[in-house]
PDB file of C-alpha atoms in Angstrom:
ATOM      1  CA  MET S   1       7.173  13.866 -18.912  1.00  0.00           C
ATOM      2  CA  MET S   2       6.472  14.241 -15.353  1.00  0.00           C
ATOM      3  CA  LYS S   3       6.715  17.349 -13.616  1.00  0.00           C
ATOM      4  CA  ILE S   4       7.687  17.785 -10.032  1.00  0.00           C
ATOM      5  CA  ALA S   5       6.654  21.237  -9.753  1.00  0.00           C
ATOM      6  CA  GLY S   6       4.474  24.163 -11.381  1.00  0.00           C
ATOM      7  CA  SER S   7       6.713  26.702 -12.132  1.00  0.00           C
ATOM      8  CA  PRO S   8      10.499  26.394 -13.672  1.00  0.00           C
ATOM      9  CA  GLY S   9      11.451  28.517  -9.747  1.00  0.00           C
ATOM     10  CA  GLU S  10       9.311  25.596  -7.731  1.00  0.00           C
ATOM     11  CA  GLY S  11      11.364  22.748 -10.134  1.00  0.00           C
ATOM     12  CA  VAL S  12      14.583  24.089  -8.980  1.00  0.00           C
ATOM     13  CA  ARG S  13      13.275  24.297  -5.160  1.00  0.00           C
ATOM     14  CA  ALA S  14      11.971  20.713  -5.097  1.00  0.00           C
ATOM     15  CA  ALA S  15      15.213  19.700  -6.986  1.00  0.00           C
ATOM     16  CA  ILE S  16      17.277  21.691  -3.949  1.00  0.00           C
ATOM     17  CA  GLY S  17      15.037  19.990  -1.595  1.00  0.00           C
ATOM     18  CA  LEU S  18      15.735  16.557  -2.864  1.00  0.00           C
ATOM     19  CA  THR S  19      19.257  16.739  -2.836  1.00  0.00           C
ATOM     20  CA  ASN S  20      19.550  18.039   0.340  1.00  0.00           C
ATOM     21  CA  TYR S  21      17.601  15.309   1.318  1.00  0.00           C
ATOM     22  CA  ILE S  22      20.180  12.712  -0.363  1.00  0.00           C
ATOM     23  CA  LEU S  23      22.943  14.453   1.262  1.00  0.00           C
ATOM     24  CA  ARG S  24      21.738  13.745   4.816  1.00  0.00           C
ATOM     25  CA  ARG S  25      22.444  11.305   7.177  1.00  0.00           C
ATOM     26  CA  ASN S  26      19.925   8.099   7.042  1.00  0.00           C
ATOM     27  CA  ARG S  27      17.840   8.159  10.706  1.00  0.00           C
ATOM     28  CA  VAL S  28      15.507   5.729   9.457  1.00  0.00           C
ATOM     29  CA  VAL S  29      15.915   2.413  11.780  1.00  0.00           C
ATOM     30  CA  TYR S  30      16.097  -0.790  10.116  1.00  0.00           C
ATOM     31  CA  THR S  31      13.670  -4.016  11.988  1.00  0.00           C
ATOM     32  CA  ASN S  32      11.428  -5.993  10.146  1.00  0.00           C
ATOM     33  CA  ARG S  33       8.473  -5.653  12.383  1.00  0.00           C
ATOM     34  CA  LYS S  34       6.051  -8.222   9.968  1.00  0.00           C
ATOM     35  CA  GLY S  35       4.245 -10.386  12.174  1.00  0.00           C
ATOM     36  CA  ASP S  36       3.626  -7.744  15.339  1.00  0.00           C
ATOM     37  CA  SER S  37       0.985  -6.343  17.045  1.00  0.00           C
ATOM     38  CA  ARG S  38       0.030  -3.422  18.078  1.00  0.00           C
ATOM     39  CA  THR S  39      -2.862  -2.144  20.555  1.00  0.00           C
ATOM     40  CA  VAL S  40      -4.598   0.874  19.640  1.00  0.00           C
ATOM     41  CA  GLY S  41      -7.264   1.643  22.268  1.00  0.00           C
ATOM     42  CA  ASP S  42      -9.380  -1.194  22.395  1.00  0.00           C
ATOM     43  CA  ILE S  43      -8.382  -2.284  18.648  1.00  0.00           C
ATOM     44  CA  ARG S  44      -5.845  -5.043  17.862  1.00  0.00           C
ATOM     45  CA  VAL S  45      -3.830  -4.480  14.485  1.00  0.00           C
ATOM     46  CA  THR S  46      -1.106  -7.117  12.990  1.00  0.00           C
ATOM     47  CA  ALA S  47       1.608  -6.976  10.508  1.00  0.00           C
ATOM     48  CA  LEU S  48       0.898  -9.873   7.802  1.00  0.00           C
ATOM     49  CA  ASP S  49       3.640 -10.453   6.064  1.00  0.00           C
ATOM     50  CA  ALA S  50       2.020 -12.077   2.763  1.00  0.00           C
ATOM     51  CA  GLY S  51       5.044 -12.858   1.059  1.00  0.00           C
ATOM     52  CA  ARG S  52       7.539 -10.668  -1.447  1.00  0.00           C
ATOM     53  CA  PHE S  53       7.680  -9.831  -5.115  1.00  0.00           C
ATOM     54  CA  SER S  54      10.072  -7.318  -7.311  1.00  0.00           C
ATOM     55  CA  LEU S  55      10.053  -4.456  -9.485  1.00  0.00           C
ATOM     56  CA  ASP S  56      11.961  -2.259 -11.282  1.00  0.00           C
ATOM     57  CA  GLY S  57      13.910  -0.156  -9.477  1.00  0.00           C
ATOM     58  CA  GLY S  58      14.008   2.869 -11.598  1.00  0.00           C
ATOM     59  CA  THR S  59      10.098   2.857 -12.266  1.00  0.00           C
ATOM     60  CA  MET S  60       9.645   2.445  -8.250  1.00  0.00           C
ATOM     61  CA  PHE S  61      11.443   5.356  -7.589  1.00  0.00           C
ATOM     62  CA  GLY S  62      10.649   8.041 -10.673  1.00  0.00           C
ATOM     63  CA  VAL S  63      12.969  10.417 -11.321  1.00  0.00           C
ATOM     64  CA  VAL S  64      15.429   9.517  -8.712  1.00  0.00           C
ATOM     65  CA  PRO S  65      18.665   8.510 -10.010  1.00  0.00           C
ATOM     66  CA  ARG S  66      19.786   4.740  -9.991  1.00  0.00           C
ATOM     67  CA  SER S  67      22.829   5.867  -8.048  1.00  0.00           C
ATOM     68  CA  ILE S  68      20.873   7.317  -5.300  1.00  0.00           C
ATOM     69  CA  TRP S  69      18.157   4.576  -5.121  1.00  0.00           C
ATOM     70  CA  LYS S  70      20.131   1.503  -5.306  1.00  0.00           C
ATOM     71  CA  LYS S  71      21.918   2.368  -1.619  1.00  0.00           C
ATOM     72  CA  LYS S  72      18.505   2.104  -0.288  1.00  0.00           C
ATOM     73  CA  ILE S  73      16.893  -0.749  -1.898  1.00  0.00           C
ATOM     74  CA  PRO S  74      19.837  -2.606  -3.704  1.00  0.00           C
ATOM     75  CA  PRO S  75      18.735  -4.042  -7.379  1.00  0.00           C
ATOM     76  CA  ASP S  76      19.428  -7.487  -8.486  1.00  0.00           C
ATOM     77  CA  GLY S  77      20.918  -8.107 -11.790  1.00  0.00           C
ATOM     78  CA  ARG S  78      17.294  -7.392 -13.834  1.00  0.00           C
ATOM     79  CA  ASN S  79      17.487  -3.787 -11.634  1.00  0.00           C
ATOM     80  CA  ARG S  80      14.416  -5.339  -9.589  1.00  0.00           C
ATOM     81  CA  ILE S  81      14.144  -4.551  -6.442  1.00  0.00           C
ATOM     82  CA  ARG S  82      12.155  -6.818  -3.737  1.00  0.00           C
ATOM     83  CA  LEU S  83       9.516  -5.158  -2.181  1.00  0.00           C
ATOM     84  CA  GLY S  84       7.183  -6.421   0.363  1.00  0.00           C
ATOM     85  CA  LEU S  85       3.676  -7.368   0.761  1.00  0.00           C
ATOM     86  CA  ASN S  86       2.361  -6.045   3.566  1.00  0.00           C
ATOM     87  CA  CYS S  87      -1.212  -6.605   4.627  1.00  0.00           C
ATOM     88  CA  LEU S  88      -2.694  -5.450   8.029  1.00  0.00           C
ATOM     89  CA  LEU S  89      -5.310  -7.659  10.576  1.00  0.00           C
ATOM     90  CA  VAL S  90      -7.500  -5.209  12.334  1.00  0.00           C
ATOM     91  CA  GLU S  91      -9.205  -6.795  15.612  1.00  0.00           C
ATOM     92  CA  THR S  92     -11.980  -4.276  17.168  1.00  0.00           C
ATOM     93  CA  GLY S  93     -13.727  -7.002  19.261  1.00  0.00           C
ATOM     94  CA  ALA S  94     -16.742  -7.015  16.883  1.00  0.00           C
ATOM     95  CA  GLU S  95     -15.294  -7.522  13.505  1.00  0.00           C
ATOM     96  CA  THR S  96     -12.073  -8.963  11.493  1.00  0.00           C
ATOM     97  CA  VAL S  97     -11.465  -6.660   9.000  1.00  0.00           C
ATOM     98  CA  LEU S  98      -8.477  -7.181   6.657  1.00  0.00           C
ATOM     99  CA  VAL S  99      -6.504  -4.576   4.896  1.00  0.00           C
ATOM    100  CA  GLU S 100      -4.896  -5.602   1.468  1.00  0.00           C
ATOM    101  CA  THR S 101      -4.385  -9.485   0.239  1.00  0.00           C
ATOM    102  CA  GLY S 102      -1.715  -9.683  -1.449  1.00  0.00           C
ATOM    103  CA  ILE S 103      -0.449 -10.572  -4.895  1.00  0.00           C
ATOM    104  CA  GLY S 104      -2.075 -13.744  -5.510  1.00  0.00           C
ATOM    105  CA  ALA S 105       1.307 -15.480  -6.782  1.00  0.00           C
ATOM    106  CA  ALA S 106      -0.637 -18.711  -7.058  1.00  0.00           C
ATOM    107  CA  LYS S 107      -2.882 -17.149  -9.902  1.00  0.00           C
ATOM    108  CA  LEU S 108       0.105 -16.092 -11.985  1.00  0.00           C
ATOM    109  CA  SER S 109       1.114 -17.783 -14.572  1.00  0.00           C
ATOM    110  CA  PRO S 110       4.807 -18.995 -14.936  1.00  0.00           C
ATOM    111  CA  LYS S 111       5.698 -16.000 -17.197  1.00  0.00           C
ATOM    112  CA  TYR S 112       4.514 -13.191 -14.536  1.00  0.00           C
ATOM    113  CA  ARG S 113       5.869 -15.156 -11.648  1.00  0.00           C
ATOM    114  CA  ASP S 114       9.248 -14.758 -13.102  1.00  0.00           C
ATOM    115  CA  ILE S 115       8.835 -11.402 -14.085  1.00  0.00           C
ATOM    116  CA  TYR S 116       7.857 -10.140 -10.782  1.00  0.00           C
ATOM    117  CA  GLY S 117       9.945 -12.889  -9.045  1.00  0.00           C
ATOM    118  CA  ALA S 118       6.785 -13.814  -7.062  1.00  0.00           C
ATOM    119  CA  ASP S 119       7.002 -15.476  -3.773  1.00  0.00           C
ATOM    120  CA  LEU S 120       5.075 -19.133  -3.988  1.00  0.00           C
ATOM    121  CA  SER S 121       5.940 -20.087  -0.480  1.00  0.00           C
ATOM    122  CA  ARG S 122       3.432 -17.460   1.294  1.00  0.00           C
ATOM    123  CA  SER S 123       0.510 -16.004   0.700  1.00  0.00           C
ATOM    124  CA  VAL S 124      -1.932 -13.741   2.935  1.00  0.00           C
ATOM    125  CA  ILE S 125      -3.879 -17.010   3.559  1.00  0.00           C
ATOM    126  CA  ASP S 126      -0.490 -18.219   5.456  1.00  0.00           C
ATOM    127  CA  ALA S 127       0.047 -14.753   7.036  1.00  0.00           C
ATOM    128  CA  LEU S 128      -3.351 -14.856   8.823  1.00  0.00           C
ATOM    129  CA  ALA S 129      -3.503 -18.580   9.841  1.00  0.00           C
ATOM    130  CA  GLU S 130      -0.289 -17.287  11.926  1.00  0.00           C
ATOM    131  CA  ALA S 131      -2.286 -15.096  13.351  1.00  0.00           C
ATOM    132  CA  GLY S 132      -4.858 -17.644  14.615  1.00  0.00           C
ATOM    133  CA  VAL S 133      -7.426 -16.390  12.077  1.00  0.00           C
ATOM    134  CA  ALA S 134      -9.392 -18.314   9.401  1.00  0.00           C
ATOM    135  CA  PRO S 135     -10.053 -16.966   6.009  1.00  0.00           C
ATOM    136  CA  GLU S 136     -14.231 -18.054   7.297  1.00  0.00           C
ATOM    137  CA  THR S 137     -14.025 -15.278  10.166  1.00  0.00           C
ATOM    138  CA  VAL S 138     -12.931 -12.402   8.281  1.00  0.00           C
ATOM    139  CA  ASP S 139     -15.744 -10.286   8.096  1.00  0.00           C
ATOM    140  CA  ARG S 140     -14.423  -7.497   6.026  1.00  0.00           C
ATOM    141  CA  VAL S 141     -11.634  -6.944   3.525  1.00  0.00           C
ATOM    142  CA  VAL S 142     -10.624  -3.440   2.693  1.00  0.00           C
ATOM    143  CA  LEU S 143      -8.778  -2.699  -0.841  1.00  0.00           C
ATOM    144  CA  THR S 144      -6.547   0.548  -1.493  1.00  0.00           C
ATOM    145  CA  HIS S 145      -7.017   0.505  -4.918  1.00  0.00           C
ATOM    146  CA  LEU S 146      -6.989  -3.222  -7.260  1.00  0.00           C
ATOM    147  CA  HIS S 147      -3.580  -3.483  -8.913  1.00  0.00           C
ATOM    148  CA  MET S 148      -2.681  -7.072  -8.687  1.00  0.00           C
ATOM    149  CA  ASP S 149       0.101  -6.578  -6.023  1.00  0.00           C
ATOM    150  CA  HIS S 150      -3.166  -5.620  -3.412  1.00  0.00           C
ATOM    151  CA  ALA S 151      -5.559  -7.369  -4.678  1.00  0.00           C
ATOM    152  CA  GLY S 152      -4.843 -10.434  -5.995  1.00  0.00           C
ATOM    153  CA  GLY S 153      -5.603 -12.427  -3.433  1.00  0.00           C
ATOM    154  CA  THR S 154      -8.766 -11.494  -3.211  1.00  0.00           C
ATOM    155  CA  THR S 155     -10.247 -14.516  -5.159  1.00  0.00           C
ATOM    156  CA  VAL S 156      -8.842 -18.045  -5.348  1.00  0.00           C
ATOM    157  CA  ARG S 157      -9.287 -20.005  -8.402  1.00  0.00           C
ATOM    158  CA  THR S 158     -11.869 -23.370  -8.650  1.00  0.00           C
ATOM    159  CA  GLU S 159     -12.523 -25.497 -11.205  1.00  0.00           C
ATOM    160  CA  ASP S 160     -15.804 -23.242 -11.741  1.00  0.00           C
ATOM    161  CA  GLY S 161     -13.488 -20.047 -11.963  1.00  0.00           C
ATOM    162  CA  PHE S 162     -12.717 -17.718  -9.535  1.00  0.00           C
ATOM    163  CA  GLU S 163     -14.646 -17.289  -6.466  1.00  0.00           C
ATOM    164  CA  PRO S 164     -14.142 -14.867  -3.199  1.00  0.00           C
ATOM    165  CA  ALA S 165     -10.990 -15.966  -1.011  1.00  0.00           C
ATOM    166  CA  PHE S 166     -12.870 -14.927   2.245  1.00  0.00           C
ATOM    167  CA  PRO S 167     -16.262 -16.432   1.360  1.00  0.00           C
ATOM    168  CA  ASN S 168     -18.066 -14.602   4.644  1.00  0.00           C
ATOM    169  CA  ALA S 169     -16.312 -11.342   3.903  1.00  0.00           C
ATOM    170  CA  ARG S 170     -17.995  -7.753   2.507  1.00  0.00           C
ATOM    171  CA  TYR S 171     -15.245  -6.105   0.262  1.00  0.00           C
ATOM    172  CA  THR S 172     -14.933  -2.379   0.368  1.00  0.00           C
ATOM    173  CA  VAL S 173     -13.451  -0.645  -2.454  1.00  0.00           C
ATOM    174  CA  GLN S 174     -13.832   3.001  -3.938  1.00  0.00           C
ATOM    175  CA  ARG S 175     -16.648   2.981  -6.632  1.00  0.00           C
ATOM    176  CA  GLN S 176     -14.334   5.134  -8.753  1.00  0.00           C
ATOM    177  CA  GLU S 177     -11.369   2.536  -8.358  1.00  0.00           C
ATOM    178  CA  TRP S 178     -13.909  -0.417  -9.670  1.00  0.00           C
ATOM    179  CA  GLU S 179     -15.315   1.462 -12.619  1.00  0.00           C
ATOM    180  CA  ASP S 180     -10.961   2.997 -13.780  1.00  0.00           C
ATOM    181  CA  ALA S 181     -10.324  -1.476 -13.230  1.00  0.00           C
ATOM    182  CA  LEU S 182     -12.720  -2.940 -15.063  1.00  0.00           C
ATOM    183  CA  GLY S 183     -12.445  -0.457 -17.793  1.00  0.00           C
ATOM    184  CA  ALA S 184      -8.867  -0.256 -18.065  1.00  0.00           C
ATOM    185  CA  ASP S 185      -7.522   1.020 -21.161  1.00  0.00           C
ATOM    186  CA  ARG S 186      -3.942   0.063 -22.835  1.00  0.00           C
ATOM    187  CA  GLN S 187      -2.385   2.769 -20.494  1.00  0.00           C
ATOM    188  CA  THR S 188      -3.762   1.221 -17.153  1.00  0.00           C
ATOM    189  CA  VAL S 189      -4.660  -2.401 -17.682  1.00  0.00           C
ATOM    190  CA  ARG S 190      -1.041  -4.100 -16.811  1.00  0.00           C
ATOM    191  CA  GLY S 191      -1.441  -2.239 -13.303  1.00  0.00           C
ATOM    192  CA  TYR S 192      -4.904  -3.421 -13.341  1.00  0.00           C
ATOM    193  CA  ASN S 193      -4.616  -7.649 -14.896  1.00  0.00           C
ATOM    194  CA  ALA S 194      -6.004  -9.007 -11.765  1.00  0.00           C
ATOM    195  CA  ALA S 195      -9.375  -6.862 -12.100  1.00  0.00           C
ATOM    196  CA  PRO S 196     -11.610  -9.092 -13.913  1.00  0.00           C
ATOM    197  CA  ASP S 197     -10.476 -11.840 -11.210  1.00  0.00           C
ATOM    198  CA  LEU S 198     -12.542  -9.589  -9.345  1.00  0.00           C
ATOM    199  CA  VAL S 199     -15.878 -10.152 -10.819  1.00  0.00           C
ATOM    200  CA  PRO S 200     -17.221 -12.692  -8.684  1.00  0.00           C
ATOM    201  CA  LEU S 201     -17.309 -10.279  -5.782  1.00  0.00           C
ATOM    202  CA  GLU S 202     -20.068  -8.600  -7.862  1.00  0.00           C
ATOM    203  CA  ARG S 203     -21.611 -11.924  -8.441  1.00  0.00           C
ATOM    204  CA  ALA S 204     -22.346 -12.631  -5.161  1.00  0.00           C
ATOM    205  CA  GLY S 205     -23.031  -9.225  -3.636  1.00  0.00           C
ATOM    206  CA  VAL S 206     -20.276  -8.655  -1.202  1.00  0.00           C
ATOM    207  CA  LEU S 207     -18.818  -5.911  -2.846  1.00  0.00           C
ATOM    208  CA  GLU S 208     -19.366  -2.608  -0.919  1.00  0.00           C
ATOM    209  CA  LEU S 209     -18.575   0.227  -3.099  1.00  0.00           C
ATOM    210  CA  VAL S 210     -18.180   3.889  -1.333  1.00  0.00           C
ATOM    211  CA  GLU S 211     -17.487   7.313  -2.841  1.00  0.00           C
ATOM    212  CA  GLY S 212     -14.761   8.936  -0.962  1.00  0.00           C
ATOM    213  CA  ASP S 213     -14.231   8.894   2.764  1.00  0.00           C
ATOM    214  CA  ALA S 214     -16.639   6.270   4.105  1.00  0.00           C
ATOM    215  CA  GLU S 215     -17.226   4.335   7.496  1.00  0.00           C
ATOM    216  CA  VAL S 216     -16.224   0.790   7.364  1.00  0.00           C
ATOM    217  CA  CYS S 217     -17.061  -0.014  10.938  1.00  0.00           C
ATOM    218  CA  PRO S 218     -16.757   1.500  13.806  1.00  0.00           C
ATOM    219  CA  GLY S 219     -13.495   2.330  14.485  1.00  0.00           C
ATOM    220  CA  VAL S 220     -11.956   2.055  11.085  1.00  0.00           C
ATOM    221  CA  ARG S 221     -12.546   4.534   7.962  1.00  0.00           C
ATOM    222  CA  THR S 222     -10.944   5.308   4.720  1.00  0.00           C
ATOM    223  CA  ILE S 223     -10.103   8.284   3.114  1.00  0.00           C
ATOM    224  CA  LEU S 224      -9.500   9.133  -0.295  1.00  0.00           C
ATOM    225  CA  THR S 225      -5.825   9.346  -1.515  1.00  0.00           C
ATOM    226  CA  PRO S 226      -5.419  10.159  -5.350  1.00  0.00           C
ATOM    227  CA  GLY S 227      -2.312   9.813  -6.921  1.00  0.00           C
ATOM    228  CA  HIS S 228      -1.213   6.322  -8.016  1.00  0.00           C
ATOM    229  CA  THR S 229      -4.675   6.023  -9.054  1.00  0.00           C
ATOM    230  CA  ARG S 230      -7.787   8.311  -9.356  1.00  0.00           C
ATOM    231  CA  ALA S 231      -9.609   6.728  -6.411  1.00  0.00           C
ATOM    232  CA  HIS S 232      -7.131   5.322  -4.310  1.00  0.00           C
ATOM    233  CA  GLN S 233      -7.770   5.193  -0.698  1.00  0.00           C
ATOM    234  CA  SER S 234      -5.700   4.740   2.558  1.00  0.00           C
ATOM    235  CA  VAL S 235      -7.623   3.184   5.940  1.00  0.00           C
ATOM    236  CA  LEU S 236      -7.625   4.686   9.211  1.00  0.00           C
ATOM    237  CA  ILE S 237      -7.404   2.401  12.219  1.00  0.00           C
ATOM    238  CA  HIS S 238      -8.954   5.120  15.434  1.00  0.00           C
ATOM    239  CA  SER S 239      -9.940   4.261  19.059  1.00  0.00           C
ATOM    240  CA  GLY S 240      -8.762   5.351  22.308  1.00  0.00           C
ATOM    241  CA  GLY S 241      -7.190   8.673  20.812  1.00  0.00           C
ATOM    242  CA  GLU S 242      -4.669   6.583  18.743  1.00  0.00           C
ATOM    243  CA  THR S 243      -4.404   6.288  14.953  1.00  0.00           C
ATOM    244  CA  VAL S 244      -2.987   3.434  12.635  1.00  0.00           C
ATOM    245  CA  CYS S 245      -2.989   4.717   8.725  1.00  0.00           C
ATOM    246  CA  PHE S 246      -2.360   2.259   6.670  1.00  0.00           C
ATOM    247  CA  ILE S 247      -1.303   4.398   3.855  1.00  0.00           C
ATOM    248  CA  GLY S 248      -1.464   2.043   0.382  1.00  0.00           C
ATOM    249  CA  ASP S 249       0.900   3.543  -2.820  1.00  0.00           C
ATOM    250  CA  LEU S 250       0.460   7.118  -1.670  1.00  0.00           C
ATOM    251  CA  VAL S 251       4.152   6.584   0.566  1.00  0.00           C
ATOM    252  CA  PRO S 252       4.716   2.492  -0.873  1.00  0.00           C
ATOM    253  CA  THR S 253       8.126   2.287   1.384  1.00  0.00           C
ATOM    254  CA  ARG S 254       9.569   4.176   4.187  1.00  0.00           C
ATOM    255  CA  HIS S 255      11.933   6.004   1.472  1.00  0.00           C
ATOM    256  CA  HIS S 256       8.731   7.335  -0.500  1.00  0.00           C
ATOM    257  CA  VAL S 257       8.063   9.535   2.514  1.00  0.00           C
ATOM    258  CA  HIS S 258      10.278  12.394   0.395  1.00  0.00           C
ATOM    259  CA  PRO S 259       7.885  14.411  -1.865  1.00  0.00           C
ATOM    260  CA  VAL S 260       9.373  13.918  -5.025  1.00  0.00           C
ATOM    261  CA  TYR S 261       9.784  10.056  -4.496  1.00  0.00           C
ATOM    262  CA  ILE S 262       7.305   9.436  -7.194  1.00  0.00           C
ATOM    263  CA  MET S 263       6.860   6.038  -8.978  1.00  0.00           C
ATOM    264  CA  ALA S 264       6.401   6.083 -12.435  1.00  0.00           C
ATOM    265  CA  PHE S 265       3.288   3.887 -11.856  1.00  0.00           C
ATOM    266  CA  ASP S 266       1.401   6.741 -10.454  1.00  0.00           C
ATOM    267  CA  LEU S 267      -1.006   7.765 -13.073  1.00  0.00           C
ATOM    268  CA  TYR S 268      -1.624  11.332 -11.369  1.00  0.00           C
ATOM    269  CA  PRO S 269       1.630  12.306  -9.782  1.00  0.00           C
ATOM    270  CA  ARG S 270       1.096  15.620  -9.610  1.00  0.00           C
ATOM    271  CA  GLN S 271      -1.680  14.713  -6.930  1.00  0.00           C
ATOM    272  CA  THR S 272       0.424  12.309  -5.385  1.00  0.00           C
ATOM    273  CA  PHE S 273       3.198  15.207  -4.909  1.00  0.00           C
ATOM    274  CA  LYS S 274       0.163  17.288  -3.030  1.00  0.00           C
ATOM    275  CA  VAL S 275      -1.328  14.515  -1.274  1.00  0.00           C
ATOM    276  CA  ARG S 276       1.156  12.946   0.109  1.00  0.00           C
ATOM    277  CA  GLN S 277       2.928  15.906   1.802  1.00  0.00           C
ATOM    278  CA  ARG S 278      -1.048  17.106   2.646  1.00  0.00           C
ATOM    279  CA  VAL S 279      -1.500  13.782   4.903  1.00  0.00           C
ATOM    280  CA  LEU S 280       1.790  12.890   5.795  1.00  0.00           C
ATOM    281  CA  LYS S 281       1.887  16.608   7.906  1.00  0.00           C
ATOM    282  CA  ARG S 282      -1.624  15.036   9.524  1.00  0.00           C
ATOM    283  CA  ALA S 283       0.292  11.998  10.481  1.00  0.00           C
ATOM    284  CA  ALA S 284       2.951  14.106  12.040  1.00  0.00           C
ATOM    285  CA  GLY S 285       0.830  16.285  13.999  1.00  0.00           C
ATOM    286  CA  GLU S 286      -1.762  13.642  15.305  1.00  0.00           C
ATOM    287  CA  GLY S 287       0.967  11.310  15.481  1.00  0.00           C
ATOM    288  CA  TRP S 288       0.001   8.342  13.296  1.00  0.00           C
ATOM    289  CA  LEU S 289       1.286   5.131  13.347  1.00  0.00           C
ATOM    290  CA  MET S 290       2.421   4.331   9.837  1.00  0.00           C
ATOM    291  CA  VAL S 291       1.890   0.957   7.851  1.00  0.00           C
ATOM    292  CA  TRP S 292       4.180   0.865   5.025  1.00  0.00           C
ATOM    293  CA  PRO S 293       2.312  -1.696   1.969  1.00  0.00           C
ATOM    294  CA  HIS S 294       5.776  -2.753   0.521  1.00  0.00           C
ATOM    295  CA  ASP S 295       8.605  -1.695   2.313  1.00  0.00           C
ATOM    296  CA  PRO S 296      11.031  -5.057   2.696  1.00  0.00           C
ATOM    297  CA  GLU S 297      12.800  -4.263   6.011  1.00  0.00           C
ATOM    298  CA  GLN S 298      10.380  -1.675   7.862  1.00  0.00           C
ATOM    299  CA  VAL S 299       6.512  -2.029   8.533  1.00  0.00           C
ATOM    300  CA  TRP S 300       5.311   0.356  11.288  1.00  0.00           C
ATOM    301  CA  ALA S 301       6.516   4.225  11.642  1.00  0.00           C
ATOM    302  CA  TYR S 302       5.785   7.382  13.279  1.00  0.00           C
ATOM    303  CA  ILE S 303       6.683  10.256  11.363  1.00  0.00           C
ATOM    304  CA  THR S 304       8.475  13.496  12.142  1.00  0.00           C
ATOM    305  CA  ILE S 305       8.898  16.691  10.599  1.00  0.00           C
ATOM    306  CA  ASP S 306      13.393  17.656  11.011  1.00  0.00           C
ATOM    307  CA  ASP S 307      14.392  21.744  11.049  1.00  0.00           C
ATOM    308  CA  ARG S 308      14.605  21.878   7.183  1.00  0.00           C
ATOM    309  CA  GLY S 309      10.937  20.700   7.148  1.00  0.00           C
ATOM    310  CA  GLU S 310      11.713  16.941   5.857  1.00  0.00           C
ATOM    311  CA  PHE S 311       9.509  14.117   6.685  1.00  0.00           C
ATOM    312  CA  ILE S 312      11.430  11.806   8.956  1.00  0.00           C
ATOM    313  CA  PRO S 313      10.267   8.089   9.815  1.00  0.00           C
ATOM    314  CA  VAL S 314      10.841   7.198  13.418  1.00  0.00           C
ATOM    315  CA  GLU S 315      10.590   4.204  15.385  1.00  0.00           C
ATOM    316  CA  GLU S 316       9.389   5.946  18.082  1.00  0.00           C
ATOM    317  CA  LEU S 317       8.233   9.286  19.150  1.00  0.00           C
TER     318      LEU S 317
END
């Protein structure tokens, strides 16, 4: 059973904070900003709509009661909530970088397409085409972690097996994440079920395994943000004094800015609780523009902190 705090007193305070947050008026602006581009200093970033899929709502919100989370994202008849597959195109002028590759729905069996409600009508390739970018022109792909809804579109199926979907790119992954994905056990294998499809990256010599915070290219770097997985990473794009943060599953939707809205998928929930607060405080203090990977309506948001100390996502500062 997941503990939301380290002591009974902390648990009570966290529960009270959760209740207060729930009772407060929702101040988030609901808008779909996919396909929208922003200029960050000398770098252009574009939100990519790589489709939709569904996950169990209770699993997505962990200890949060259904009566509460269903008001945020209404479930279907199978208790699933519809989620976005939001990726990010980063054009620095020198390099074209893709953050995340979506679920790769075309590779899923009919059974799993039904379970996850995977959208076959769109992929990250389609979203890139709408932005005028061909797969061959992508220089780098950065993956926050290797769960199938983030890395499933990294390879494509051919007659000879699987091949990199972006043939001229190098792929940045945390070394520990790579080892955990390929060595998944009965507890973790469901999330990493696309990992065997990624082995061709290693065979092709295009895999870059990093350890901890690392520079991907000038203006783009990764920071280690564990909790969802042991070596989950987020991506920072910085230029001209401005920063965009692709946060990954540390904060999957705008609703998860509350510290105890923690997914049951998170392998290290206590780390999520701590790291999320640390990163969001930094984001609020430095004015980062956040990108949520699974929010079905709002992709971009800034973070403010109200007089109660709660994190509030807003459209503009």
